[in-house]
Coordinates of C-alpha atoms (C1' of nucleotides) in Angstrom, one line a residue:
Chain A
X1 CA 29.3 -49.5 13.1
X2 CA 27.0 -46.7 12.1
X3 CA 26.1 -47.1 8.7
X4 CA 23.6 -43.4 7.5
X5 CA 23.3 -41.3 4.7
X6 CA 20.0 -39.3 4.9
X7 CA 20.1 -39.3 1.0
X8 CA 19.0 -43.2 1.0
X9 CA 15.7 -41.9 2.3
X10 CA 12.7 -39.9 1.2
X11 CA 12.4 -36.9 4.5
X12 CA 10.4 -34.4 5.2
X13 CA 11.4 -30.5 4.1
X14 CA 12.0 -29.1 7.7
X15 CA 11.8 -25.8 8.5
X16 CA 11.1 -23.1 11.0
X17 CA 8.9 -19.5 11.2
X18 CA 8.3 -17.7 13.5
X19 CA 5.8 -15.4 14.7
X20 CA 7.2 -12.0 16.3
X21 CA 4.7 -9.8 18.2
X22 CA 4.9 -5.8 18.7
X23 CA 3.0 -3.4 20.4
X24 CA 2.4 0.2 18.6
X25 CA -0.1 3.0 19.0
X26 CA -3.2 1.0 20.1
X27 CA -2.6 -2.2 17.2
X28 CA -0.9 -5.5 18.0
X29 CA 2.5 -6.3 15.4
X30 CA 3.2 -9.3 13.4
X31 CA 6.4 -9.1 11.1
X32 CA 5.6 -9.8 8.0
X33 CA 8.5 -10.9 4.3
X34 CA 6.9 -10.3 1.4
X35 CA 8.8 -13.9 0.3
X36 CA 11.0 -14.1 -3.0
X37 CA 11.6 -17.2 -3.6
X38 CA 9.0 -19.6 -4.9
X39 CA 7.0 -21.2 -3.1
X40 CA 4.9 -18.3 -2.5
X41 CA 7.0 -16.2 -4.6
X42 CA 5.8 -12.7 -3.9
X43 CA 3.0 -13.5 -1.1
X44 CA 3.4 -12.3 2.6
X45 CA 5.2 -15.0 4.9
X46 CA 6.5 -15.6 8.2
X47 CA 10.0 -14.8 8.6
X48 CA 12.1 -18.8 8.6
X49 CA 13.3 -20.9 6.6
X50 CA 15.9 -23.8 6.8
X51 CA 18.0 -24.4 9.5
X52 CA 21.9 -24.6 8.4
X53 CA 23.0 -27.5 9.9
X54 CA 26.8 -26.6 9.6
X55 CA 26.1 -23.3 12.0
X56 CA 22.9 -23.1 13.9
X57 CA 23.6 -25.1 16.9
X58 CA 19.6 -25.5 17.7
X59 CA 16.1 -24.9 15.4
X60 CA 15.9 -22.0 18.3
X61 CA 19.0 -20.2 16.9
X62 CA 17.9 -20.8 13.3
X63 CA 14.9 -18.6 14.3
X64 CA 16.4 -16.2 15.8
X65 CA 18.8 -15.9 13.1
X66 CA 16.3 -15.3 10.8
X67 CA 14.8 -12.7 12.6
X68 CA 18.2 -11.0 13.2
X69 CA 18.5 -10.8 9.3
X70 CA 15.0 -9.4 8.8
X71 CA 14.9 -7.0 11.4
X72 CA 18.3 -6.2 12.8
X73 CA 17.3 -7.0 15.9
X74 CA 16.8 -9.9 18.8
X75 CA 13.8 -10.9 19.7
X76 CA 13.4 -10.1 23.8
X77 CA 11.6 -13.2 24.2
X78 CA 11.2 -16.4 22.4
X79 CA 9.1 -19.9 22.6
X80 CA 8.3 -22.7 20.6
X81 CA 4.3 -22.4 19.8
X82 CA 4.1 -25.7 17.9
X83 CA 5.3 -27.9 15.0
X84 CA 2.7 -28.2 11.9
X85 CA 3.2 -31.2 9.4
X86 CA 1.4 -32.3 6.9
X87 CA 2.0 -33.5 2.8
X88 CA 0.1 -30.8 2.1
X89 CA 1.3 -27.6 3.2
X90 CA 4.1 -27.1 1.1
X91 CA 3.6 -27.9 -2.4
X92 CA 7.1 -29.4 -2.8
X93 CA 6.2 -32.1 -1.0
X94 CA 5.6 -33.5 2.8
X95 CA 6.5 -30.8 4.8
X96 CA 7.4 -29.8 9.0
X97 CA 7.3 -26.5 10.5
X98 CA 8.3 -26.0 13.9
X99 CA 6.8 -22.6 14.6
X100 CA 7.7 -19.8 17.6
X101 CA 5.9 -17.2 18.8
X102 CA 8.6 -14.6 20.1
X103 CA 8.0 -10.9 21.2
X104 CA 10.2 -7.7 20.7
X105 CA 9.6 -4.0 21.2
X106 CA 8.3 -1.6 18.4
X107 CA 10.3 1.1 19.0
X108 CA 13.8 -1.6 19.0
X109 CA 12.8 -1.9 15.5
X110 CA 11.0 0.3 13.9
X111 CA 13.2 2.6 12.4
X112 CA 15.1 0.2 10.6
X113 CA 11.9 -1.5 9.4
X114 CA 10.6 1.8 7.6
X115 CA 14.1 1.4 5.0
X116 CA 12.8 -1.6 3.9
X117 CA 9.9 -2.8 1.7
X118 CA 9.9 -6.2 1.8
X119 CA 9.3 -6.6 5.4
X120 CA 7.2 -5.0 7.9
X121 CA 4.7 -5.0 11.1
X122 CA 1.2 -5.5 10.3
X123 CA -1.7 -5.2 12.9
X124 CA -2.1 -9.1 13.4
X125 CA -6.1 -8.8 12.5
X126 CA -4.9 -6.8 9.3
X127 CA -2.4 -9.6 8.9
X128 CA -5.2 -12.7 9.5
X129 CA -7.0 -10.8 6.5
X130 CA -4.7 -11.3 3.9
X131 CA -4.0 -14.3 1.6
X132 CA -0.4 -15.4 3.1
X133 CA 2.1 -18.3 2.1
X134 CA 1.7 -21.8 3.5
X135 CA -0.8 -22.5 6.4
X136 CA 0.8 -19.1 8.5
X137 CA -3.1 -17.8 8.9
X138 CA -3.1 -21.2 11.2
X139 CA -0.2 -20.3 12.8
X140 CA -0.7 -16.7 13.6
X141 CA -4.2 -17.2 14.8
X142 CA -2.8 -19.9 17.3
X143 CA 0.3 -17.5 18.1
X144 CA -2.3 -15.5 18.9
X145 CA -4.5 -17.2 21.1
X146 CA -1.2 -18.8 23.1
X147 CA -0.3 -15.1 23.7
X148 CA -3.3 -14.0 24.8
X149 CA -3.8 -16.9 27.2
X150 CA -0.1 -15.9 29.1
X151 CA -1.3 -12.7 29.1
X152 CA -3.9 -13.8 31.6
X153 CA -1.7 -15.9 33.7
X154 CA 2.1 -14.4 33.1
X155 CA 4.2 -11.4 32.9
X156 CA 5.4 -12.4 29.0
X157 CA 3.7 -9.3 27.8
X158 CA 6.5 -7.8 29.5
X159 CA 8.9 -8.6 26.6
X160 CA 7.3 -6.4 24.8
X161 CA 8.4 -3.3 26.4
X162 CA 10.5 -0.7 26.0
X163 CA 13.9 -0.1 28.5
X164 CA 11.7 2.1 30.7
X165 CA 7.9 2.3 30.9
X166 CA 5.2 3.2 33.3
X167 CA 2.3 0.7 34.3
X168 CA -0.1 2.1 31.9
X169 CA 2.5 1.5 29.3
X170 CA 2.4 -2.3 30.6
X171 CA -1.4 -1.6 31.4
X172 CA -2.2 -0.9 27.5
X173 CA -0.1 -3.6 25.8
X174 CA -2.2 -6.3 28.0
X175 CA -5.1 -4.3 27.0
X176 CA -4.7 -4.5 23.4
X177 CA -3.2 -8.5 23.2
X178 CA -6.5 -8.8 24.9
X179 CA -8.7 -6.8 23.3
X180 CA -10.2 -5.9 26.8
X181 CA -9.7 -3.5 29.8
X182 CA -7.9 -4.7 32.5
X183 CA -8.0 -3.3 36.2
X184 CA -5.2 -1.4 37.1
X185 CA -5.3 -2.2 40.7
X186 CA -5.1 -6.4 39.9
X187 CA -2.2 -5.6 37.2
X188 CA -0.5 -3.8 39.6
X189 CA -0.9 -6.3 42.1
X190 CA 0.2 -9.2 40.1
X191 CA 3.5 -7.2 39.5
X192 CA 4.5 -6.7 42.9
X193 CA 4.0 -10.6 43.6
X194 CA 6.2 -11.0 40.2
X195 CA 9.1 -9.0 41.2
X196 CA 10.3 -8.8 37.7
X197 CA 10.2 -5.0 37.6
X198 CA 12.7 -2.0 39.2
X199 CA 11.6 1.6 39.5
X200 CA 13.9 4.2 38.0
X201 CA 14.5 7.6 39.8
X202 CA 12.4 8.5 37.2
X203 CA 9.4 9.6 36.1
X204 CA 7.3 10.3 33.0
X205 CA 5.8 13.5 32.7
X206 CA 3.5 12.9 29.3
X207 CA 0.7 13.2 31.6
X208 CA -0.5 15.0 34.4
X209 CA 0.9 13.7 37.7
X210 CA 4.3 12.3 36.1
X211 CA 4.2 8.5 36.1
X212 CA 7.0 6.3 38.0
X213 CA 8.9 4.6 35.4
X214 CA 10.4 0.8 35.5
X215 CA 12.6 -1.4 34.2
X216 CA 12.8 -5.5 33.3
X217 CA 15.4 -6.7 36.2
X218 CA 18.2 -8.3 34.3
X219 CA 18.6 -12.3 33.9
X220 CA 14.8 -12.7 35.6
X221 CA 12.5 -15.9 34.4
X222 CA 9.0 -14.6 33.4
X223 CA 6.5 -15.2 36.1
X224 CA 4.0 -17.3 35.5
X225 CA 0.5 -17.2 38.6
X226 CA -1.4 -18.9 39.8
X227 CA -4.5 -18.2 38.7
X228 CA -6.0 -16.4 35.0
X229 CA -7.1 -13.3 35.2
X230 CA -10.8 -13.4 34.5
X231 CA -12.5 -11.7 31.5
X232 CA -15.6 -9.9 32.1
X233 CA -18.0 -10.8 29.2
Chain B
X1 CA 8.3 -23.4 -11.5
X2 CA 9.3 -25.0 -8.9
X3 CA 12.4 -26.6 -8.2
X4 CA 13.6 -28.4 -5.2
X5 CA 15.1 -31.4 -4.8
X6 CA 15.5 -32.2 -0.8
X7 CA 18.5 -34.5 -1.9
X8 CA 20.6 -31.5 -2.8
X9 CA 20.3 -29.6 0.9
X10 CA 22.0 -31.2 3.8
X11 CA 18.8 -31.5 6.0
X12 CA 18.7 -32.1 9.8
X13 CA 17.0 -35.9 10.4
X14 CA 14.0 -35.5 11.9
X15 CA 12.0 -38.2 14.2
X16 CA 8.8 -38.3 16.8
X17 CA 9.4 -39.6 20.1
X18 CA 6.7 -40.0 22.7
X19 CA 6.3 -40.2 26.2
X20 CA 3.7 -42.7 26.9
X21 CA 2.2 -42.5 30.4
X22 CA 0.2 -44.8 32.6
X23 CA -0.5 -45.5 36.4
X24 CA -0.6 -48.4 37.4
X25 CA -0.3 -49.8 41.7
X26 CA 0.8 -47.0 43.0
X27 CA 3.3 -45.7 40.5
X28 CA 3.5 -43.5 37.1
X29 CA 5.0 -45.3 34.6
X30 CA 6.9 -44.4 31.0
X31 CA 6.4 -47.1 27.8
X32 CA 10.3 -47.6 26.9
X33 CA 11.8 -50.0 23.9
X34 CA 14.5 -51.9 23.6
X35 CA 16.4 -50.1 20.8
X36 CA 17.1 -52.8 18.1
X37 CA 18.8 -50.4 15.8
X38 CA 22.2 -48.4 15.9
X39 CA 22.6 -45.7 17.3
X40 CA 22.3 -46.8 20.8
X41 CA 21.5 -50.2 20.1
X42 CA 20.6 -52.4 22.6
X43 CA 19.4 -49.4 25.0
X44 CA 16.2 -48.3 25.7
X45 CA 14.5 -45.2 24.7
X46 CA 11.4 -43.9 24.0
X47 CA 8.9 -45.4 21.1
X48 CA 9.3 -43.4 18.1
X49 CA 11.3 -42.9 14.9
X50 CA 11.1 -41.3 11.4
X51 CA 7.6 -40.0 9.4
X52 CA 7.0 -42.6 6.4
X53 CA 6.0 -39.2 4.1
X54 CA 4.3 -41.7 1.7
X55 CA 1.7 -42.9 4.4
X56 CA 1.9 -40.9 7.8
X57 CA -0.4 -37.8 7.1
X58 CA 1.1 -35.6 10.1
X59 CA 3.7 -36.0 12.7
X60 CA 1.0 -36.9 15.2
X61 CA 0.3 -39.8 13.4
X62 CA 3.4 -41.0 12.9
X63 CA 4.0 -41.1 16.6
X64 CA 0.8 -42.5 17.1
X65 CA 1.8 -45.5 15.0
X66 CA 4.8 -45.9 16.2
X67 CA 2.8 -46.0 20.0
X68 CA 0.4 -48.6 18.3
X69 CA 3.1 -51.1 16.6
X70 CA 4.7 -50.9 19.7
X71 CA 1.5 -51.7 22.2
X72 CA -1.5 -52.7 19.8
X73 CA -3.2 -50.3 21.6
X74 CA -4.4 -46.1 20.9
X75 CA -2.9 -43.6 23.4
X76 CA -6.7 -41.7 25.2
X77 CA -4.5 -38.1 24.8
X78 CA -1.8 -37.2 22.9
X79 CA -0.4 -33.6 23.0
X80 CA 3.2 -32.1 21.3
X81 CA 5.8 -31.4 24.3
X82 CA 8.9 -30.1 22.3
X83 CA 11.1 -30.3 19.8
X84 CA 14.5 -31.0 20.6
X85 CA 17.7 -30.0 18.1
X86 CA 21.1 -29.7 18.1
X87 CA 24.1 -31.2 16.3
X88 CA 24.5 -33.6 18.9
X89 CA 22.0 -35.2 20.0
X90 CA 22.3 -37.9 17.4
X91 CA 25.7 -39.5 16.7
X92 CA 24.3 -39.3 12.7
X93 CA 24.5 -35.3 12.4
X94 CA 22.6 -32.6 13.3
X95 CA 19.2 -33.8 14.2
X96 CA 15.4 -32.6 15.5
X97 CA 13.0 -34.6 17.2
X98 CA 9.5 -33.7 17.9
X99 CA 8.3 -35.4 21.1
X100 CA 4.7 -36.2 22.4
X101 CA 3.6 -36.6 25.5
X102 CA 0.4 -38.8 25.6
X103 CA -1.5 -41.1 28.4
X104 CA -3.2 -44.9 28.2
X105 CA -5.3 -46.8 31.0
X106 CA -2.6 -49.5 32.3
X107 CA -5.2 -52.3 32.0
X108 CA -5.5 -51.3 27.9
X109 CA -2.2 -52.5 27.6
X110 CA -0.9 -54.3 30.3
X111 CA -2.0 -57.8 29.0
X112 CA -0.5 -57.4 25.6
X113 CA 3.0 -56.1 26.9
X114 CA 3.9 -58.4 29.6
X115 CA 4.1 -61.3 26.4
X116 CA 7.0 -58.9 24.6
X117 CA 10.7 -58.7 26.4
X118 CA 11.6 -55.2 24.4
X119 CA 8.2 -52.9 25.0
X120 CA 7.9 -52.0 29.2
X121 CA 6.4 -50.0 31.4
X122 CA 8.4 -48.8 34.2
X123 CA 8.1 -46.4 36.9
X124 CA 9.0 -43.0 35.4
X125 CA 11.6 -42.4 38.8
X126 CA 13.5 -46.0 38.2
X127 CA 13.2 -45.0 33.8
X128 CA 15.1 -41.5 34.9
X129 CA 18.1 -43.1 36.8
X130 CA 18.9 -45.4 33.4
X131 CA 21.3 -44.5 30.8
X132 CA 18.4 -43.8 27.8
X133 CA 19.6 -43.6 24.2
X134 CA 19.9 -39.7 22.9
X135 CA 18.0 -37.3 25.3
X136 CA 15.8 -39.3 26.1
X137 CA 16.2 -38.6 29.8
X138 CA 16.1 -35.1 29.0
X139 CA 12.5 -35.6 27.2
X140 CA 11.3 -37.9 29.4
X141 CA 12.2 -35.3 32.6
X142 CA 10.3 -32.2 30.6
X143 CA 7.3 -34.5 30.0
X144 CA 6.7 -35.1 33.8
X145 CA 6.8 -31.9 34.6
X146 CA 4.2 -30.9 31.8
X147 CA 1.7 -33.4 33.4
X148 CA 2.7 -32.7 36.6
X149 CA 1.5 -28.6 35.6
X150 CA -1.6 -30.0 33.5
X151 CA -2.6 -32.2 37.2
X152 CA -3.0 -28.9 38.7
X153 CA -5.4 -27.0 35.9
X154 CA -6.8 -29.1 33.8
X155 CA -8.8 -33.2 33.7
X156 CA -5.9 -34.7 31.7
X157 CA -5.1 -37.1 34.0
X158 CA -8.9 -38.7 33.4
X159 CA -6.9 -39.7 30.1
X160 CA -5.6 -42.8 32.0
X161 CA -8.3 -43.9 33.6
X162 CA -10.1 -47.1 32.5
X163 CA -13.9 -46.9 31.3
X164 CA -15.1 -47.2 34.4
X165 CA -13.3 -45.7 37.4
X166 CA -14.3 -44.4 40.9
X167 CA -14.0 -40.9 42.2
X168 CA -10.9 -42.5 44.4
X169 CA -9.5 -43.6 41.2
X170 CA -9.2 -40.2 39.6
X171 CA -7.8 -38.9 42.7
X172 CA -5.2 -42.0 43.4
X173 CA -4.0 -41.3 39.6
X174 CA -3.8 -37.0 40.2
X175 CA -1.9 -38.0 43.5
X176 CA 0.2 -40.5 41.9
X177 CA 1.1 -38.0 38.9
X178 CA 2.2 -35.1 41.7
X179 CA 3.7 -37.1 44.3
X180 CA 1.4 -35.1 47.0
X181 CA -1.9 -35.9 48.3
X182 CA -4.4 -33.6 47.5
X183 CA -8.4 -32.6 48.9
X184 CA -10.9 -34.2 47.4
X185 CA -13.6 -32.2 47.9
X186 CA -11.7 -29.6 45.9
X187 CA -10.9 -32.5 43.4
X188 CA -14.8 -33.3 43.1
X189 CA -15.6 -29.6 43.0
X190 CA -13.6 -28.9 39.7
X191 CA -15.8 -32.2 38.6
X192 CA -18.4 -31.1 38.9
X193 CA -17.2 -28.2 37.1
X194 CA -15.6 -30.0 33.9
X195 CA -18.8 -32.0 33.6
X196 CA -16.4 -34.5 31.8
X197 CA -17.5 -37.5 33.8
X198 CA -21.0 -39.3 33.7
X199 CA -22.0 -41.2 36.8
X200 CA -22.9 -44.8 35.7
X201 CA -25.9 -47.3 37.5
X202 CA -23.3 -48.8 39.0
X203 CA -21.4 -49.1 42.1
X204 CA -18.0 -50.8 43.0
X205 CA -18.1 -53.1 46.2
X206 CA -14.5 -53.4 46.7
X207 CA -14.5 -50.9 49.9
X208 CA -16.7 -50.3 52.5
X209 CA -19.6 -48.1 51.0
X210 CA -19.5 -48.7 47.6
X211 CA -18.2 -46.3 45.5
X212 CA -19.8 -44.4 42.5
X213 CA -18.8 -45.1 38.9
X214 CA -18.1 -43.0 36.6
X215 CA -16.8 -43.1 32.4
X216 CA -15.6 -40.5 31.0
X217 CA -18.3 -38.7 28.6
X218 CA -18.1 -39.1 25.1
X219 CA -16.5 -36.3 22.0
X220 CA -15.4 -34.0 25.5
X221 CA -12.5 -31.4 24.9
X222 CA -10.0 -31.9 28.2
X223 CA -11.4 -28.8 30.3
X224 CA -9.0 -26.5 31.9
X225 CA -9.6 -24.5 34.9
X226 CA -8.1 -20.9 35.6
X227 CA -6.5 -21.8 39.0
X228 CA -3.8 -23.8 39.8
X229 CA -4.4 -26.3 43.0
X230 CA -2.1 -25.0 45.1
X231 CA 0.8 -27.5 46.8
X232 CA 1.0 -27.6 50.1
X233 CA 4.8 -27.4 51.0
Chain C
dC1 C1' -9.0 26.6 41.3
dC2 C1' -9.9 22.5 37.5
dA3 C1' -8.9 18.5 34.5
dA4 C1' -6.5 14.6 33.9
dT5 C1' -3.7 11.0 34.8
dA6 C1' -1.2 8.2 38.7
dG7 C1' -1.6 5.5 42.4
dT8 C1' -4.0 3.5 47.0
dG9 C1' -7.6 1.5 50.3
dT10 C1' -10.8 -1.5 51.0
dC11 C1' -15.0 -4.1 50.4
dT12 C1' -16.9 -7.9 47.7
dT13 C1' -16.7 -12.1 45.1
dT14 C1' -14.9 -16.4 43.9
dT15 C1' -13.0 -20.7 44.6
dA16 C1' -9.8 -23.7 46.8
dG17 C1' -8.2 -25.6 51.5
dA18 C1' -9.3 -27.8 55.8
dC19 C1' -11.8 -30.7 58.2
dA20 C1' -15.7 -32.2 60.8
dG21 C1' -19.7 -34.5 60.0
dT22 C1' -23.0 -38.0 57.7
dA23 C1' -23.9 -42.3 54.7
dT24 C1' -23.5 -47.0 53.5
dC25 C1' -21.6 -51.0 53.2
dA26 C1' -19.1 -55.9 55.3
dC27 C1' -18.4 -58.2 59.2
Chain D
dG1 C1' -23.0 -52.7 66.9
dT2 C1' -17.7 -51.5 64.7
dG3 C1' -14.6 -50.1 61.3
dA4 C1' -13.6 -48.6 56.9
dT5 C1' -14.3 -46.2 53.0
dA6 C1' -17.5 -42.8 50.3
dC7 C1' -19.4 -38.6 50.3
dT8 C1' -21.2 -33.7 52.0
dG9 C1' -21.5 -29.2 54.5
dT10 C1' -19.5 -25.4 55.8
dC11 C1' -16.0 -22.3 57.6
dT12 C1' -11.7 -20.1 56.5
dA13 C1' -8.1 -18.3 53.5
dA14 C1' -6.2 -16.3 49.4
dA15 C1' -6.3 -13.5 45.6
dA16 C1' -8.8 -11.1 42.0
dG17 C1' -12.7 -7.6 40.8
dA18 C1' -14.9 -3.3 41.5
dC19 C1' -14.6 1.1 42.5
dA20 C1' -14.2 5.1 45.4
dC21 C1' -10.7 7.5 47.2
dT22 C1' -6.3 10.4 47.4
dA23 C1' -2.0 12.5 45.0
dT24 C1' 0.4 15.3 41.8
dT25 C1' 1.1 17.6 38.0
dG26 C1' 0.0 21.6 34.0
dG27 C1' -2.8 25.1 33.0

DNA sequence: CCAATAGTGTCTTTTAGACAGTATCAC
DNA sequence: GTGATACTGTCTAAAAGACACTATTGG
């Protein structure tokens, strides 16, 4: 017979937060909830929070829930970055965070962003600046090093973009995650061998010669290679 | 002022399980316990179980206590793998497990295991066919293939070698872990690279020309490389 | 025509794979 | 010596870096 009641035992407060990246005009995103409940009552926070145990049917959904009530919108892509426990990091007492690092496309969100105050994108070195709740400086910066490392050996940047984009659009947003140029001719190379993208009868004509434009093929794992690409110091 | 009371929330449980890894004569082998608790009692599983949030300091160390009642001995690596969730995974309710995947030399345990009936090692093919308690089969499954990946970019498997080992050594454990032969003059050149080992004034005499020893160097980080070693189908 | 951005061709560089060759022991 | 295992040299292959080249537009 299975005899349980978690109330017979001192647990940890379990939570999740999440870490949701956008690309806009040159500055890598991080959503930002200015958080009204205590603790941290008024300080900038990553969007989480409890999972409900009588709905969510996985932490996963819990996050994404939570970023579906701050932002309208689901997140194109999302992974579990890691799980940070310690007594310390919540002043309520022992505490567990399983953290995700997900990505979504600026212009999916934007406009319904600008409506509200209480929660926004910030450029993520803007974001590393201020004083936030709990230890989410520690999990941003590691969000951010995890994305920047599959941006050197996968096509997750990707999730990031919008329906239809050229391969400078998908040029620039590894650019900026990185921080560094890129060739062109090795990106473009990489995304033949991924197959993940469809060309349009399309084309953009922003710039001088009009640029194909793509699309994410539908139901398609991200590509992961072989080898990094290598950083020129 | 705060006020929270965990007591008043229905909370998911939340446990560590880890997947202990060693080689040993040919074979890659998983530490699994005789569960002496409901649920699942009387199957085996993987070594883990709830944070004491009075004592354990992180969820890392909870697992790594659990790893060290259970064989007297330290795991050489220990890494997060993922956290599993649902509502029913766990007979008791909605539950979250955090799982580890960590290594041990066979001969730092071996002695002290063979004395207990509940605590073995067993080849992680014969551990996949048995009926586990919860997911761990699932766990167990996702933690092979996350060595199997770090074989091919990084010196984790040096985490179960013994102090002192031989270059066939290393590559009898990389080969074991993937199942495929590999080259190893490739498998000395990435070495070389890591500069991880330290060649010893010492020789083993079990083979024909005796072989070089090696220990692993002391306060290293695991090195990754930026290329995959590539399977031969 | 020019300027600017899109896209290609191709040579070099890097590093792993393949494998033949040499070294050192027990017998 | 022979046989076995340890170790090295070196050629080839694969894929990224570098960068010059061509292509296509607006003006």
């Amino acid at each position: 017979m299975i005899t349980y009641d978690i109330k017979d035992y001192r647990v940890p407060i379990f939570t999740v937060d999440s870490v949701l990246f956008s690309v806009d005009s040159g500055s890598l995103n991080v959503l930002l909830v200015k958080r009204n409940n205590e603790p941290f009552k008024g300080k900038w926070g990553l969007p989480g929070g409890f999972i409900d145990i009588d709905n969510d049917v996985s932490a996963e959904q819990a996050a994404i829930r939570k970023i579906v009530e701050k932002t309208g919108a689901q997140p194109q892509y999302l992974q579990q970055l890691h799980t940070f426990s310690s007594p310390k990091r919540d002043p309520r007492g022992f505490s567990v965070t399983l953290s995700f690092y997900a990505m979504i496309a600026y212009q999916a969100v934007a406009s319904q962003l600008s409506s509200i105050e209480a929660v926004k994108f910030i450029d993520v070195d803007q974001a590393l600046k201020k004083k936030l709740a709990f230890d989410h400086h520690q999990i941003i910066k590691m969000a951010l090093s995890r994305i920047q490392q599959k941006a050197l050996y996968s096509m997750v940047p990707a999730y990031c973009l919008p329906n239809e984009f050229t391969m400078t659009d998908y040029k620039n947003i590894i650019e900026i995650i990185l921080g560094q140029s890129i060739q062109r001719k090795s990106l473009i190379r990489r995304v033949e061998a991924s197959d993940m993208f469809e060309p349009l009868n399309k084309f953009e004509h922003s710039g001088r010669r009009p640029a194909q434009l793509y699309r994410l093929k539908k139901g398609i794992e991200p590509y992961h290679f072989q080898r990094n690409m290598t950083l020129s110091v």
